[in-house]
Amino acid sequence: MANTYNRPSITLELAQEIVNRAVAQAVEDGGAFVVSVVDESGVQKAFARMDGAPLLSVQVAQDKAYTAAGFAMPTDGWFDFIKGDEPLRVGAPTGIDRLVVFGGGYPLTIDGAVIGGIGVSGGHYSQDMAVAQAGLRALEAATTA
């Protein structure tokens, strides 16, 4: 059909594997985190809130995944993207709903196409990034197998 197009999306099985790998890393690191994986449209696909993870981390993790999938860039890239541009620096964080501008969110891509996003929250953003990167390794393993 000329008026439609197809977009690749993450499967439930892969989304759950990414969450599982991230949670395993969090356990190894000794922290309690929230891990959210969304599809290419930013809709939650898989999720875990570890015992003891802060309640507010639920929304932050979901928003990190949404931001990463929606803009096809890691959330930590936003700070550098907006810091030298005063209108963006002031307007983007308050004007773009659910935008997160610190680390812990990454787009999930296969063959250059965004299939979803991962967001992690519960520690310092550098810890969130390490846990999310473990989830990215699950994606890498799935795509090279």
Tab-separated table of C-alpha atoms in Angstrom:
chain	number	residue	atom	x	y	z
A	1	MET	CA	0.000	0.000	0.000
A	2	ALA	CA	1.391	3.373	-0.994
A	3	ASN	CA	0.002	5.174	2.059
A	4	THR	CA	1.658	3.036	4.732
A	5	TYR	CA	5.125	1.985	5.798
A	6	ASN	CA	6.634	-0.710	7.969
A	7	ARG	CA	8.785	-0.048	11.014
A	8	PRO	CA	10.813	-2.678	12.812
A	9	SER	CA	10.036	-3.110	16.490
A	10	ILE	CA	11.547	-4.993	19.389
A	11	THR	CA	9.989	-8.339	20.285
A	12	LEU	CA	8.747	-9.084	23.765
A	13	GLU	CA	11.307	-11.882	24.060
A	14	LEU	CA	14.237	-9.575	23.289
A	15	ALA	CA	12.861	-6.787	25.493
A	16	GLN	CA	12.646	-9.180	28.435
A	17	GLU	CA	16.177	-10.478	27.788
A	18	ILE	CA	17.480	-6.895	27.828
A	19	VAL	CA	15.704	-6.228	31.137
A	20	ASN	CA	17.036	-9.486	32.583
A	21	ARG	CA	20.625	-8.673	31.583
A	22	ALA	CA	20.354	-5.168	33.063
A	23	VAL	CA	18.887	-6.501	36.316
A	24	ALA	CA	21.661	-9.102	36.554
A	25	GLN	CA	24.224	-6.287	36.248
A	26	ALA	CA	22.405	-4.274	38.914
A	27	VAL	CA	22.480	-7.256	41.280
A	28	GLU	CA	26.186	-7.714	40.585
A	29	ASP	CA	26.766	-4.007	41.295
A	30	GLY	CA	24.718	-4.228	44.508
A	31	GLY	CA	22.080	-1.659	43.605
A	32	ALA	CA	18.319	-1.488	43.241
A	33	PHE	CA	17.206	-0.056	39.918
A	34	VAL	CA	14.208	0.317	37.647
A	35	VAL	CA	14.656	-0.904	34.070
A	36	SER	CA	12.247	0.011	31.294
A	37	VAL	CA	12.336	-1.125	27.678
A	38	VAL	CA	10.027	0.571	25.193
A	39	ASP	CA	9.227	-0.210	21.568
A	40	GLU	CA	10.046	2.088	18.635
A	41	SER	CA	7.027	4.258	19.470
A	42	GLY	CA	8.015	4.724	23.106
A	43	VAL	CA	5.370	2.358	24.483
A	44	GLN	CA	6.570	0.214	27.349
A	45	LYS	CA	7.347	-3.363	26.321
A	46	ALA	CA	9.181	-4.840	29.345
A	47	PHE	CA	9.813	-3.529	32.843
A	48	ALA	CA	11.327	-4.387	36.209
A	49	ARG	CA	11.375	-2.495	39.485
A	50	MET	CA	13.888	-4.200	41.699
A	51	ASP	CA	13.107	-4.555	45.393
A	52	GLY	CA	14.170	-1.367	47.115
A	53	ALA	CA	14.335	0.756	43.957
A	54	PRO	CA	13.071	4.301	44.568
A	55	LEU	CA	9.473	4.938	43.558
A	56	LEU	CA	10.330	8.055	41.537
A	57	SER	CA	12.795	5.983	39.527
A	58	VAL	CA	9.846	4.295	37.815
A	59	GLN	CA	8.897	7.450	35.937
A	60	VAL	CA	12.504	8.485	35.336
A	61	ALA	CA	13.437	5.096	33.809
A	62	GLN	CA	10.362	5.119	31.583
A	63	ASP	CA	11.088	8.674	30.455
A	64	LYS	CA	14.742	7.865	29.727
A	65	ALA	CA	13.672	4.966	27.503
A	66	TYR	CA	11.055	7.177	25.818
A	67	THR	CA	13.580	9.974	25.210
A	68	ALA	CA	16.177	7.582	23.797
A	69	ALA	CA	13.734	5.901	21.429
A	70	GLY	CA	12.010	9.132	20.440
A	71	PHE	CA	15.166	11.005	19.488
A	72	ALA	CA	17.380	8.030	18.544
A	73	MET	CA	20.157	9.252	20.823
A	74	PRO	CA	21.393	8.427	24.318
A	75	THR	CA	19.944	10.656	27.014
A	76	ASP	CA	23.420	11.726	28.152
A	77	GLY	CA	23.978	13.208	24.682
A	78	TRP	CA	21.279	15.788	25.313
A	79	PHE	CA	23.340	17.821	27.773
A	80	ASP	CA	26.105	18.463	25.240
A	81	PHE	CA	23.511	18.989	22.508
A	82	ILE	CA	21.758	21.839	24.355
A	83	LYS	CA	24.428	23.364	26.630
A	84	GLY	CA	25.763	25.882	24.114
A	85	ASP	CA	22.380	26.859	22.685
A	86	GLU	CA	20.534	29.116	25.143
A	87	PRO	CA	17.004	28.709	23.700
A	88	LEU	CA	17.381	24.913	23.657
A	89	ARG	CA	19.069	24.794	27.079
A	90	VAL	CA	16.235	26.735	28.654
A	91	GLY	CA	13.342	25.489	26.560
A	92	ALA	CA	13.973	21.824	25.806
A	93	PRO	CA	13.902	20.373	29.357
A	94	THR	CA	10.736	22.258	30.255
A	95	GLY	CA	9.083	22.344	26.843
A	96	ILE	CA	9.534	18.779	25.603
A	97	ASP	CA	7.359	16.428	27.608
A	98	ARG	CA	9.244	13.484	29.168
A	99	LEU	CA	12.674	14.677	27.942
A	100	VAL	CA	15.569	13.496	30.123
A	101	VAL	CA	18.970	15.150	29.611
A	102	PHE	CA	21.234	12.961	31.774
A	103	GLY	CA	22.548	9.441	31.440
A	104	GLY	CA	20.762	6.122	31.668
A	105	GLY	CA	18.760	5.961	28.446
A	106	TYR	CA	19.861	4.446	25.129
A	107	PRO	CA	18.144	3.786	21.823
A	108	LEU	CA	17.961	0.146	20.781
A	109	THR	CA	18.916	-0.255	17.145
A	110	ILE	CA	19.295	-3.056	14.644
A	111	ASP	CA	20.823	-2.350	11.233
A	112	GLY	CA	20.509	1.389	11.865
A	113	ALA	CA	16.797	1.254	12.656
A	114	VAL	CA	15.500	2.234	16.093
A	115	ILE	CA	13.512	-0.706	17.436
A	116	GLY	CA	13.070	0.679	20.957
A	117	GLY	CA	14.829	2.203	23.928
A	118	ILE	CA	16.120	1.273	27.363
A	119	GLY	CA	15.964	3.482	30.425
A	120	VAL	CA	17.453	2.794	33.847
A	121	SER	CA	17.082	4.768	37.065
A	122	GLY	CA	17.859	4.164	40.719
A	123	GLY	CA	21.404	5.356	41.236
A	124	HIS	CA	23.640	8.155	40.104
A	125	TYR	CA	23.263	8.583	36.359
A	126	SER	CA	26.687	7.008	35.824
A	127	GLN	CA	25.475	3.866	37.623
A	128	ASP	CA	22.251	3.940	35.610
A	129	MET	CA	24.341	4.075	32.434
A	130	ALA	CA	26.385	1.018	33.458
A	131	VAL	CA	23.239	-1.024	34.128
A	132	ALA	CA	21.644	0.100	30.854
A	133	GLN	CA	24.822	-0.758	28.942
A	134	ALA	CA	24.523	-4.324	30.247
A	135	GLY	CA	21.091	-4.411	28.613
A	136	LEU	CA	22.671	-3.165	25.384
A	137	ARG	CA	25.054	-6.119	25.491
A	138	ALA	CA	22.023	-8.437	25.425
A	139	LEU	CA	20.907	-6.701	22.236
A	140	GLU	CA	24.370	-7.098	20.738
A	141	ALA	CA	24.432	-10.788	21.642
A	142	ALA	CA	20.996	-11.328	20.080
A	143	THR	CA	21.936	-9.610	16.842
A	144	THR	CA	25.261	-11.417	16.397
A	145	ALA	CA	23.935	-14.885	17.211
